[in-house]
Coordinates of C-alpha atoms in Angstrom, one line a residue:
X1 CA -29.4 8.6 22.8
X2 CA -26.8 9.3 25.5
X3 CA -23.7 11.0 24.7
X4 CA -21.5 7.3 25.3
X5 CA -24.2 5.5 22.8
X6 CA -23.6 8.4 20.1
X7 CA -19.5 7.9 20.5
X8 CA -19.7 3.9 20.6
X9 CA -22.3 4.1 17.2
X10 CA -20.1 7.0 15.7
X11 CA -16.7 4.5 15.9
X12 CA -18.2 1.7 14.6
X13 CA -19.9 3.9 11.7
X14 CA -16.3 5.2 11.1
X15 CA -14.9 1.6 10.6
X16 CA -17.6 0.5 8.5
X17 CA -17.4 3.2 6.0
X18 CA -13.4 3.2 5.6
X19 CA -13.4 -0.6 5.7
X20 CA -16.0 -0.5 2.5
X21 CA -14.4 2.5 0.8
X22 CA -10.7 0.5 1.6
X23 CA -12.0 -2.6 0.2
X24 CA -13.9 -1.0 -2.7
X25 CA -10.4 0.4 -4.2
X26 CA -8.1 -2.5 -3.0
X27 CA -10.6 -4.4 -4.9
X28 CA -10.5 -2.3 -8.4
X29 CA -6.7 -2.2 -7.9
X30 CA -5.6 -6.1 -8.1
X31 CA -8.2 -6.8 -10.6
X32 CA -6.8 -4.9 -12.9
X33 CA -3.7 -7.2 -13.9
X34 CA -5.6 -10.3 -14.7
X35 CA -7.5 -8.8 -17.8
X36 CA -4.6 -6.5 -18.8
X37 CA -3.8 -9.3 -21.9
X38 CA -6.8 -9.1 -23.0
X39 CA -7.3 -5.2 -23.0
X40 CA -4.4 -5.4 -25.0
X41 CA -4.9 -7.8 -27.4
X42 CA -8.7 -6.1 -27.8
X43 CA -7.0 -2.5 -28.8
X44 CA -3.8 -3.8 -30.2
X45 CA -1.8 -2.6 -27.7
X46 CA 1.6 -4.2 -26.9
X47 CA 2.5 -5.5 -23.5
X48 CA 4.7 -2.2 -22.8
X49 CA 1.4 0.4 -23.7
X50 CA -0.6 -2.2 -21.5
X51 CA 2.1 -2.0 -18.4
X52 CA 1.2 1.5 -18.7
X53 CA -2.7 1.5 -17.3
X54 CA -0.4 0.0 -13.9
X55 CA 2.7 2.8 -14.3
X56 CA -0.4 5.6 -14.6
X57 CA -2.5 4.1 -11.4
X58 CA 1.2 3.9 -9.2
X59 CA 2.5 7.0 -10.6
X60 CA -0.5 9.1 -9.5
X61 CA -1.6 7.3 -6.1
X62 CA 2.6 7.3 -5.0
X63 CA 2.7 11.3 -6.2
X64 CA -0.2 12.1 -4.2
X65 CA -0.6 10.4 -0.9
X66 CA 1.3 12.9 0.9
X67 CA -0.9 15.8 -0.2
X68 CA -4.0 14.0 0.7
X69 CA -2.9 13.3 3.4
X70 CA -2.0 16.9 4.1
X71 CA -5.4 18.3 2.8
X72 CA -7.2 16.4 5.4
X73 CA -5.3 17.7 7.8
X74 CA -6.5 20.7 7.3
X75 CA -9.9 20.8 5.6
X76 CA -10.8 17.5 7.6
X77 CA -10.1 13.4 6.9
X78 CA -13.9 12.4 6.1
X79 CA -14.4 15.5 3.7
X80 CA -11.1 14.3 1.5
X81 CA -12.1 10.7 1.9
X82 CA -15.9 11.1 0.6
X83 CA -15.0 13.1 -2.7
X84 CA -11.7 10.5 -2.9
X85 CA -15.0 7.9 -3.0
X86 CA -16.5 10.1 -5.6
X87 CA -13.3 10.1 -8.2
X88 CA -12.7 6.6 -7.7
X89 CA -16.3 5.7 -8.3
X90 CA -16.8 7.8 -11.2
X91 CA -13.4 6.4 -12.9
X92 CA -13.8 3.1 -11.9
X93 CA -17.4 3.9 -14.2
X94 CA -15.2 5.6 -17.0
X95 CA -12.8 2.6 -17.1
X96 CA -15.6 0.2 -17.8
X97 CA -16.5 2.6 -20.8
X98 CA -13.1 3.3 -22.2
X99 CA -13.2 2.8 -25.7
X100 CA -8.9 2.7 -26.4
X101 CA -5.9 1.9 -24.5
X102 CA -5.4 5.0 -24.2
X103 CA -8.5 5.9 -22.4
X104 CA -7.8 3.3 -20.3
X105 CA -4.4 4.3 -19.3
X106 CA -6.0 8.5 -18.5
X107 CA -8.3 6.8 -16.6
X108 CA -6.2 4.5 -14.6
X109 CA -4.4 7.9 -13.6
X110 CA -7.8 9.5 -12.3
X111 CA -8.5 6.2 -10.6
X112 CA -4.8 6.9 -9.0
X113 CA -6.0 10.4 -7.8
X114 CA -9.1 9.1 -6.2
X115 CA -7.0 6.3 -4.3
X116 CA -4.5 8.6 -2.4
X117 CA -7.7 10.8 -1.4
X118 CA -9.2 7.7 0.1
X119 CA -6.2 5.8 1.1
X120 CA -4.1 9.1 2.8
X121 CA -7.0 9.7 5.0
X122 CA -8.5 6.1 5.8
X123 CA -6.3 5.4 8.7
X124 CA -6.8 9.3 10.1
X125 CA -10.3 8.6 10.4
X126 CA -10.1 5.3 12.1
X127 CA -7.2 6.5 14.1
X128 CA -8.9 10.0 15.5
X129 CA -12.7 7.5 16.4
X130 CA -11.1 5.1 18.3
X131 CA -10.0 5.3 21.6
X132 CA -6.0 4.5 22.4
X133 CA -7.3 0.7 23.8
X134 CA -9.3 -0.5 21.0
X135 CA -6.8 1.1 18.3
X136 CA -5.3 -1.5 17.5
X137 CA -8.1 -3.5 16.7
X138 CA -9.5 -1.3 14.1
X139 CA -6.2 -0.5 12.3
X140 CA -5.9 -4.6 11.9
X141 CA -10.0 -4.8 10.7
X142 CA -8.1 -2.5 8.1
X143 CA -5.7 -5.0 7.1
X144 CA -7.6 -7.5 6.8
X145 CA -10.0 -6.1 5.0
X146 CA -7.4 -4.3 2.4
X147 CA -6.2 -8.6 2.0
X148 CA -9.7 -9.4 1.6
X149 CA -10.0 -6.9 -1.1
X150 CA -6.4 -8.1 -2.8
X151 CA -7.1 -11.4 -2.8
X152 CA -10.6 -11.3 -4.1
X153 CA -9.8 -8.6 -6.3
X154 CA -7.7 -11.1 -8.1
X155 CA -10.3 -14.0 -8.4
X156 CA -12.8 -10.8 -9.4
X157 CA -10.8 -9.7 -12.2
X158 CA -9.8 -13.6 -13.8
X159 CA -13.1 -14.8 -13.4
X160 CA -14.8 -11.6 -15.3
X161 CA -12.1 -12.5 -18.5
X162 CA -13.0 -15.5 -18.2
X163 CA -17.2 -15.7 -18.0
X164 CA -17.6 -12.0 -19.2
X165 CA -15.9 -9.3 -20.4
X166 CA -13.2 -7.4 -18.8
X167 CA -15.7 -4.5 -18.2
X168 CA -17.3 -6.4 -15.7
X169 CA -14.0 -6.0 -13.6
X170 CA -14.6 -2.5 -13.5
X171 CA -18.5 -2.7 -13.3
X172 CA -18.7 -5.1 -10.1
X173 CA -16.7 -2.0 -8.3
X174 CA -19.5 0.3 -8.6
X175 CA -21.8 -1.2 -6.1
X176 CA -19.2 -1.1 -3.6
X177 CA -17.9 2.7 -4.6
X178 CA -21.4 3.8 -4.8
X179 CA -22.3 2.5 -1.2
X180 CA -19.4 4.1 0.3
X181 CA -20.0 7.3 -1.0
X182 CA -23.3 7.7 0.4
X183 CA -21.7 6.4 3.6
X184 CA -18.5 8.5 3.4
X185 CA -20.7 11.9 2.9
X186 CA -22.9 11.0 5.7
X187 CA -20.2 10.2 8.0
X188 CA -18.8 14.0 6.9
X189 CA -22.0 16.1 8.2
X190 CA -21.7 14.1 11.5
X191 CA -20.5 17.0 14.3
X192 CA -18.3 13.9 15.4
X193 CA -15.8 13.9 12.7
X194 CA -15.8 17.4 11.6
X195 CA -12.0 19.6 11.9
X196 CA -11.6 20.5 15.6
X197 CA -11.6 24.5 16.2
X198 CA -8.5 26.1 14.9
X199 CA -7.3 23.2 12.7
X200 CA -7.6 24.7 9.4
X201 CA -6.8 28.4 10.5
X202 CA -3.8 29.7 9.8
X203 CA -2.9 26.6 7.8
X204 CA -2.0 27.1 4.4
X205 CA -1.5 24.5 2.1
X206 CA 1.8 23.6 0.7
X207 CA 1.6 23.6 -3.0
X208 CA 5.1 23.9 -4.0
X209 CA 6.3 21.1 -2.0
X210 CA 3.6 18.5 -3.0
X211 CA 4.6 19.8 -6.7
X212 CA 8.2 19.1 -6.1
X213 CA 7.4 15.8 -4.2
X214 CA 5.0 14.6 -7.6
X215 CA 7.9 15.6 -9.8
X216 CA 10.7 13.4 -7.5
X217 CA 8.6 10.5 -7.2
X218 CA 7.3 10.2 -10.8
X219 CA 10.6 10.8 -12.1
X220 CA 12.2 7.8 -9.9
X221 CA 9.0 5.9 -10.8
X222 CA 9.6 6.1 -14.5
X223 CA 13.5 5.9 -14.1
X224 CA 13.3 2.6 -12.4
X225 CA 11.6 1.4 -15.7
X226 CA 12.4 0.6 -18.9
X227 CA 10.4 3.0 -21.1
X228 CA 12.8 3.3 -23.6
X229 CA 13.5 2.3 -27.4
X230 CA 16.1 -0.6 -28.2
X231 CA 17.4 -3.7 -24.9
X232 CA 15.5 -3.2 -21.8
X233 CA 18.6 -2.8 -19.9
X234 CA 20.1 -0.4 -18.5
X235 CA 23.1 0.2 -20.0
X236 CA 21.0 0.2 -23.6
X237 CA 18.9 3.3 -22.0
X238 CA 21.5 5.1 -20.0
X239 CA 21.0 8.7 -20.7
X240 CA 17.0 8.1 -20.3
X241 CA 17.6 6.7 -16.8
X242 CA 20.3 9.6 -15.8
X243 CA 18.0 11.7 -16.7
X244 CA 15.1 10.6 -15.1
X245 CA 17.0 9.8 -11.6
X246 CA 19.0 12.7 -11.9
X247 CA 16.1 15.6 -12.3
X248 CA 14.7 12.5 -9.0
X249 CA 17.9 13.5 -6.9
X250 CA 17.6 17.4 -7.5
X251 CA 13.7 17.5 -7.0
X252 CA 14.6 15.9 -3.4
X253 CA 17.2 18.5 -2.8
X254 CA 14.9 21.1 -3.5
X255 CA 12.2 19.7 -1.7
X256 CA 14.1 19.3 1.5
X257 CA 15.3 23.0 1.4
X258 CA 11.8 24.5 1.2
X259 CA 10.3 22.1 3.2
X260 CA 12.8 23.4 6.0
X261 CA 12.0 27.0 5.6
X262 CA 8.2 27.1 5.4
X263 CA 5.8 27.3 8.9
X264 CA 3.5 24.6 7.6
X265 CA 5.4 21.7 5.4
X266 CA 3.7 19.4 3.4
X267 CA 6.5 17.0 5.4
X268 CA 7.1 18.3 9.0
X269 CA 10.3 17.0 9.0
X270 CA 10.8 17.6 13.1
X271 CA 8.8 14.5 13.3
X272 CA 11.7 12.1 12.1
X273 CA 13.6 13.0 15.2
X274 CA 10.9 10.8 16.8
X275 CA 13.0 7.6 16.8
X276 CA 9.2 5.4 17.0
X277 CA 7.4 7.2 13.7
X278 CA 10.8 7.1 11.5
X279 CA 11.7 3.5 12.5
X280 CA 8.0 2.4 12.1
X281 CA 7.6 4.2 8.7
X282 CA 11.1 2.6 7.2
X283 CA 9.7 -0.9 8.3
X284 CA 6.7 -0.2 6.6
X285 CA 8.5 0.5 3.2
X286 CA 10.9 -2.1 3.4
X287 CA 8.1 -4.9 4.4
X288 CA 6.3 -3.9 1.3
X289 CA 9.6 -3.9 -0.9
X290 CA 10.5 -7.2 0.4
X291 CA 7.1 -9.0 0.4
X292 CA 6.1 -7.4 -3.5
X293 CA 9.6 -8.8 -4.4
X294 CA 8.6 -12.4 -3.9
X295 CA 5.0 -12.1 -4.7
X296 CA 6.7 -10.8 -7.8
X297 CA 9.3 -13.9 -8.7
X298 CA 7.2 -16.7 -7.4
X299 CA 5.1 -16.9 -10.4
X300 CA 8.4 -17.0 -12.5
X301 CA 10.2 -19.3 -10.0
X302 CA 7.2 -21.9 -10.0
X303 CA 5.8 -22.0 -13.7
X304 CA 9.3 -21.5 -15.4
X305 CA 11.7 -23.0 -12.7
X306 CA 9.5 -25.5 -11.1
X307 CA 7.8 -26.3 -14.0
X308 CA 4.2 -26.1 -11.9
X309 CA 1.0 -24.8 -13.6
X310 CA -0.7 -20.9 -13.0
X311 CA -3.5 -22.9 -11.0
X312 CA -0.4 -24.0 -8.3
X313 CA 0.6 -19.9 -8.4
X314 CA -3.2 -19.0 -7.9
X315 CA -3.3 -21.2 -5.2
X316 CA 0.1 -20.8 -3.1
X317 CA -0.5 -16.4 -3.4
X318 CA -4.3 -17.0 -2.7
X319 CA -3.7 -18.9 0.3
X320 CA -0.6 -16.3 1.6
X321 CA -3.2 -13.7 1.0
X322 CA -5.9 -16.2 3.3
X323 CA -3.1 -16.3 6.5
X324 CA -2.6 -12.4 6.4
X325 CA -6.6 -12.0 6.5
X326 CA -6.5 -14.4 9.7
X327 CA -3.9 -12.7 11.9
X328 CA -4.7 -9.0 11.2
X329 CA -7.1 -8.5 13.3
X330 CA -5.7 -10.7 16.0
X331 CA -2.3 -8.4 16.0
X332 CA -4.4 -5.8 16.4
X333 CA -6.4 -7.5 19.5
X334 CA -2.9 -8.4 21.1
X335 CA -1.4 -5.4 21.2
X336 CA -4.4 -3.9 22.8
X337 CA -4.9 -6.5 25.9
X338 CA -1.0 -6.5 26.1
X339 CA 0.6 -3.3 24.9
X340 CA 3.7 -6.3 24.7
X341 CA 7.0 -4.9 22.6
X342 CA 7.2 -8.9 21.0
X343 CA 4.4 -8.9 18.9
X344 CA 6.2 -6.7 16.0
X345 CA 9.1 -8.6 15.9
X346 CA 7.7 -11.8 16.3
X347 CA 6.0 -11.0 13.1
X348 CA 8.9 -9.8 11.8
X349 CA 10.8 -12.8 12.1
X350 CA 8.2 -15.0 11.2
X351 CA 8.4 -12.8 7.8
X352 CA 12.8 -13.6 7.6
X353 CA 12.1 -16.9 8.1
X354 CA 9.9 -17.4 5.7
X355 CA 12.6 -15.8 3.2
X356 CA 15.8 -17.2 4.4
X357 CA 14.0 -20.6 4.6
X358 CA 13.1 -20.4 0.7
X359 CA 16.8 -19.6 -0.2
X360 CA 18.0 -22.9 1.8
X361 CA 15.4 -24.8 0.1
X362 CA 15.1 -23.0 -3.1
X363 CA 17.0 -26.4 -5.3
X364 CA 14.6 -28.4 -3.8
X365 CA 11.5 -27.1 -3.3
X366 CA 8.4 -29.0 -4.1
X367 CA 4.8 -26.9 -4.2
X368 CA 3.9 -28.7 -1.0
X369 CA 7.3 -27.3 0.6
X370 CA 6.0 -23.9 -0.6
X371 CA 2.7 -23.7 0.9
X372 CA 4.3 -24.7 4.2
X373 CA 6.6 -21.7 4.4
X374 CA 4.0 -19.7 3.0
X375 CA 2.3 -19.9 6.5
X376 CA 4.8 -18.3 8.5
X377 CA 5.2 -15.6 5.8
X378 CA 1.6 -14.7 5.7
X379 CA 1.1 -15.1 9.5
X380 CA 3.8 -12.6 10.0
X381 CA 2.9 -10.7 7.8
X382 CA -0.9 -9.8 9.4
X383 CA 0.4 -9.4 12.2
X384 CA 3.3 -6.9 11.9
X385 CA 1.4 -4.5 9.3
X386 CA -1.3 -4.4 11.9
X387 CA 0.7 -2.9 14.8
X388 CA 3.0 -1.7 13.0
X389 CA 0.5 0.7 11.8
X390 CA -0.9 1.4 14.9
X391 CA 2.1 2.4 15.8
X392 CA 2.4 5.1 13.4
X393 CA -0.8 6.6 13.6
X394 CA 0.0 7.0 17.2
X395 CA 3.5 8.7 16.9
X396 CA 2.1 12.0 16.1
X397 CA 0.0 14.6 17.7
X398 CA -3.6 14.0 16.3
X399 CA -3.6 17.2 13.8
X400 CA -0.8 15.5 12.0
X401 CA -2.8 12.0 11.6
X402 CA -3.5 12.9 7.9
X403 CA 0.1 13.4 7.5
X404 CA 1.1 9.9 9.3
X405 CA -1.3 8.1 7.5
X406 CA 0.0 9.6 3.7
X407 CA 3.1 8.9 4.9
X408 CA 2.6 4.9 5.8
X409 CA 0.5 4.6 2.1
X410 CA 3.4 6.5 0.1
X411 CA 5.9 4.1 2.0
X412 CA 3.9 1.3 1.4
X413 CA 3.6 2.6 -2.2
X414 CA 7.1 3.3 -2.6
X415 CA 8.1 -0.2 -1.5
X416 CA 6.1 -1.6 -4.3
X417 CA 7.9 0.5 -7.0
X418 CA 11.4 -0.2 -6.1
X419 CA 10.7 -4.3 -5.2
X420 CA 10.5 -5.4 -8.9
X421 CA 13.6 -3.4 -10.1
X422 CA 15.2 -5.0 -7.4
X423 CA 14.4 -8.7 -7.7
X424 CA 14.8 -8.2 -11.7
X425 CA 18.5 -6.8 -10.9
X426 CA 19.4 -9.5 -8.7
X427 CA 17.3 -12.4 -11.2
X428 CA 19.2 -11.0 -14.2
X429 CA 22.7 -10.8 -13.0
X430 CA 22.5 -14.3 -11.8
X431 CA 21.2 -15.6 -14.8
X432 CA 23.8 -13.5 -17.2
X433 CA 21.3 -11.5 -19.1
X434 CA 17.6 -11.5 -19.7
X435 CA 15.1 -14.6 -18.9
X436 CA 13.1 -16.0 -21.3
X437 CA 10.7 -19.1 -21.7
X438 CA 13.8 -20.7 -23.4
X439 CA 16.3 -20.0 -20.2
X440 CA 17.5 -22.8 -18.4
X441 CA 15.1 -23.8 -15.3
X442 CA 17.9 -23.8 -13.2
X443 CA 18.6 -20.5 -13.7
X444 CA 15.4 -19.1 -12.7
X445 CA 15.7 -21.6 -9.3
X446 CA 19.1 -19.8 -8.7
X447 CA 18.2 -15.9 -9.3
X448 CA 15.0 -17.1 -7.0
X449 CA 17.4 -18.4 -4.4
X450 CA 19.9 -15.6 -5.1
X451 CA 16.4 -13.0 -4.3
X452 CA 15.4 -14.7 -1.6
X453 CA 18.8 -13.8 0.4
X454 CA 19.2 -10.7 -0.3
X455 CA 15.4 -9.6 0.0
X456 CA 15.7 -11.5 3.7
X457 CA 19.0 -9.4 4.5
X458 CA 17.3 -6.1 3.6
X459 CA 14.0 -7.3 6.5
X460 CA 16.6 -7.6 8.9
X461 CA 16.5 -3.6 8.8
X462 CA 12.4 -4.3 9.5
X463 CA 13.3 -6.6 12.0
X464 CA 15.8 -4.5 14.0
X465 CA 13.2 -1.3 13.8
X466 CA 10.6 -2.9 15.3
X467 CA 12.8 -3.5 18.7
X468 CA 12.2 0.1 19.0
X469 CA 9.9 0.3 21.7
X470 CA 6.4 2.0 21.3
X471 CA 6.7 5.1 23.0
X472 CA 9.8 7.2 23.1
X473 CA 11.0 9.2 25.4
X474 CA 11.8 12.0 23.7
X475 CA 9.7 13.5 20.1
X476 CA 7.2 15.5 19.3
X477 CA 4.2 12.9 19.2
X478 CA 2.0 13.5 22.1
X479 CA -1.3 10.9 22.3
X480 CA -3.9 13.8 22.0
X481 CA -7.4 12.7 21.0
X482 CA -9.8 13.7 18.7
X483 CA -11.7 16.5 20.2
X484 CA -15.2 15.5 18.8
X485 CA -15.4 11.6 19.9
X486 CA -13.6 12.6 23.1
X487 CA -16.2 15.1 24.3
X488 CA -18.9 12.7 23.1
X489 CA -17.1 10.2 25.3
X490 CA -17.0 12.5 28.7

């Protein structure tokens, strides 16, 4: 086989194993919530002890993207991602056997582990086998292919209740993980994707700063929440959310200093000056805030305000989830054939509109109304994450790619924990305390309408990021590719 044919069958072999290992976790992850009631009510847990199998999964995926990311830098992306494979797998296994709430809840937290080793490198790998004009492309296969794996991961985990036993939800996994493991471990012994000469010399790894970064985030984590005795308020748990966000706000301080004086950062911080990563990165987190926030409230605003059964939820979020599939990939194609500077915010105002138009209409909207603004939502929403990415993964020299692509996970991650604090704020305060199945239905219409403005205001931030064009002038983020594939290629 000539030299071109091993590169073209090494980047497809690349994209096949990260797409099955992406969709393999994204799958495990969204099924979790439908069988979470019943989990519970099989070990006598409360709804609080059940929250916590989520909390554990978030808490330990959020704390350690950026290391994974880091380690692949320098030990190599496919090395990280195939034992990531081989914690997920075997916890995914360990969940299906878990014999208490608590088990399950340990476990979740393993199963957290082997997603930032998977997800922290997926994009690194992709990123490094594909050439700068077919980039695009394969970062929005990605996509779609992480929404193939939500939205079915849903339907996986209600439908194994339902017919089964919630140990199927885990069970149906293994297949998948197993596959990908084999896959992933080949795709590591291939000369193609091993660390270019030099890469992990002289590199050592960061410890203290991924220890202070776990500490920071899992302490905001759990401070956003309410894991405290007596109202879950905030004024009823004061001193456990000063605490909490207070040890947060010093853990950051500290982590900043070091990261400042030590040759090889878990963050290199230089890297913000680079007006195209830093923009791209906040739009990341704030797309994922705003869009969780809905996703969050609609189920509240339609059974409890609109007075619409679950099946009308199921199908209004399955059916977002079905646009976003459609136009990842095509974002991707589009900003390879036309490198245009529109396509990001066109998606991103697609996204605003979507939100600003459900705050006009919020008093009188109808489930038919809903579905129809749910297109431009979901349509934008492909789109955008798939360059948007792109973008990102090529802002920084390629040594740093495990770095880029931990950070775009942990700001992906990070939007999801603060977008239900956020919408429960803004929900709450409109309605003068907490929401119950007794509160008025016009109250729940008005916090939705009341969250639908504010979350819209904060994309504008998305929106007016991704008018940054492309490539900057100025930065440290050089297009350099990956040494392997591109002496393959000549």
């Amino acid at each position: 086989m000539s030299r071109e044919a091993q590169g073209e069958a090494s980047k497809w072999t690349a994209l096949v194993t990260v797409a099955l290992g992406y969709f393999a976790v994204q799958l495990a992850m969204t099924s979790v919530p439908p069988m979470l009631p019943t989990v519970a009510q099989l070990f006598d847990a409360d709804i609080s002890q059940a929250s916590w199998a989520m909390t554990a999964y978030f808490l330990t995926v959020t704390g350690c993207m950026l290391m994974s990311g880091r380690l692949g830098d320098v030990v190599g992306y496919t090395h990280v991602f195939a034992w990531g494979m081989v914690v997920y797998t075997l916890a995914t296994l360990a969940c299906g056997l878990a014999q208490s709430m608590t088990q399950v809840i340990v476990l979740r937290g393993v199963q957290g582990i082997g997603g930032a080793l998977v997800f922290s490198n997926s994009l690194a790998i992709v990123t490094d086998a594909f050439p700068v004009s077919q980039r695009g492309r394969a970062v929005g296969a990605l996509v779609m292919v992480s929404s193939l794996g939500a939205m079915l991961g849903t339907l996986l985990g209600t439908l194994s209740v339902q017919y089964a036993t919630w140990r199927w939800t885990f069970y149906l996994v293994l297949p998948f993980g197993i596959v990908g493991t084999l896959l992933a471990f080949g795709l590591a012994r291939r000369k193609a994707f091993r660390p270019g000469p030099g890469r992990a010399q002289g590199r050592g790894f960061d410890v203290v700063g991924g220890a202070l970064l776990f500490v920071m985030l899992s302490a905001l984590s759990l401070g956003l929440g309410h894991l405290h005795g007596g109202e879950k308020s905030f004024a009823a748990g004061w001193l456990y959310h000063l605490t909490l966000l207070t040890l947060s706000f010093y853990c950051l301080i500290a982590f900043l200093l070091t990261e400042r004086q030590l040759a090889n950062p878990l963050v290199p911080l230089q890297h913000f000056r680079n007006h195209v990563f830093s923009s791209a990165v906040l739009s990341n987190g704030v797309l994922h805030m705003t869009m969780l926030g809905i996703f969050f409230l609609t189920p509240f605003f339609m059974e409890r305000g609109l007075q619409l059964s679950t099946a009308h939820v199921a199908i209004l979020l399955t059916s977002q989830q079905f646009y976003n599939v459609l136009t990842s990939y095509l974002g991707g194609w589009l900003h390879d054939k036309t490198r245009a500077r529109w396509i990001r915010p066109m998606g991103m105002s697609l996204i605003c509109f979507g939100f600003f138009a459900l705050s006009l209409t919020a008093p009188v909207l109808t489930f038919t109304t809903y579905m129809l603004i749910a297109v431009p939502i979901g349509l934008g929403m492909g789109t955008f994450m798939s360059v948007n990415n792109t973008v990102i993964m090529g802002a920084v020299p390629a040594n740093l790619r495990g770095f880029a692509s931990g950070m775009l996970e942990t700001t992906r991650q990070g939007g999801h924990m603060f977008a239900v604090p956020l919408v429960s704020v803004i929900m709450a305060s409109v309605a003068g305390g907490g929401l119950t199945a007794q509160t008025d239905p016009v109250l729940y219409i008005r916090g939705f309408q009341a969250a639908c403005t504010v979350v819209g205001c904060i994309a504008l931030i998305a929106l007016a990021c991704a008018f940054i064009p492309e490539r900057a002038t100025k930065g440290p983020a050089p297009e350099m590719p990956h040494a392997g594939l591109a002496a393959q290629q000549r």
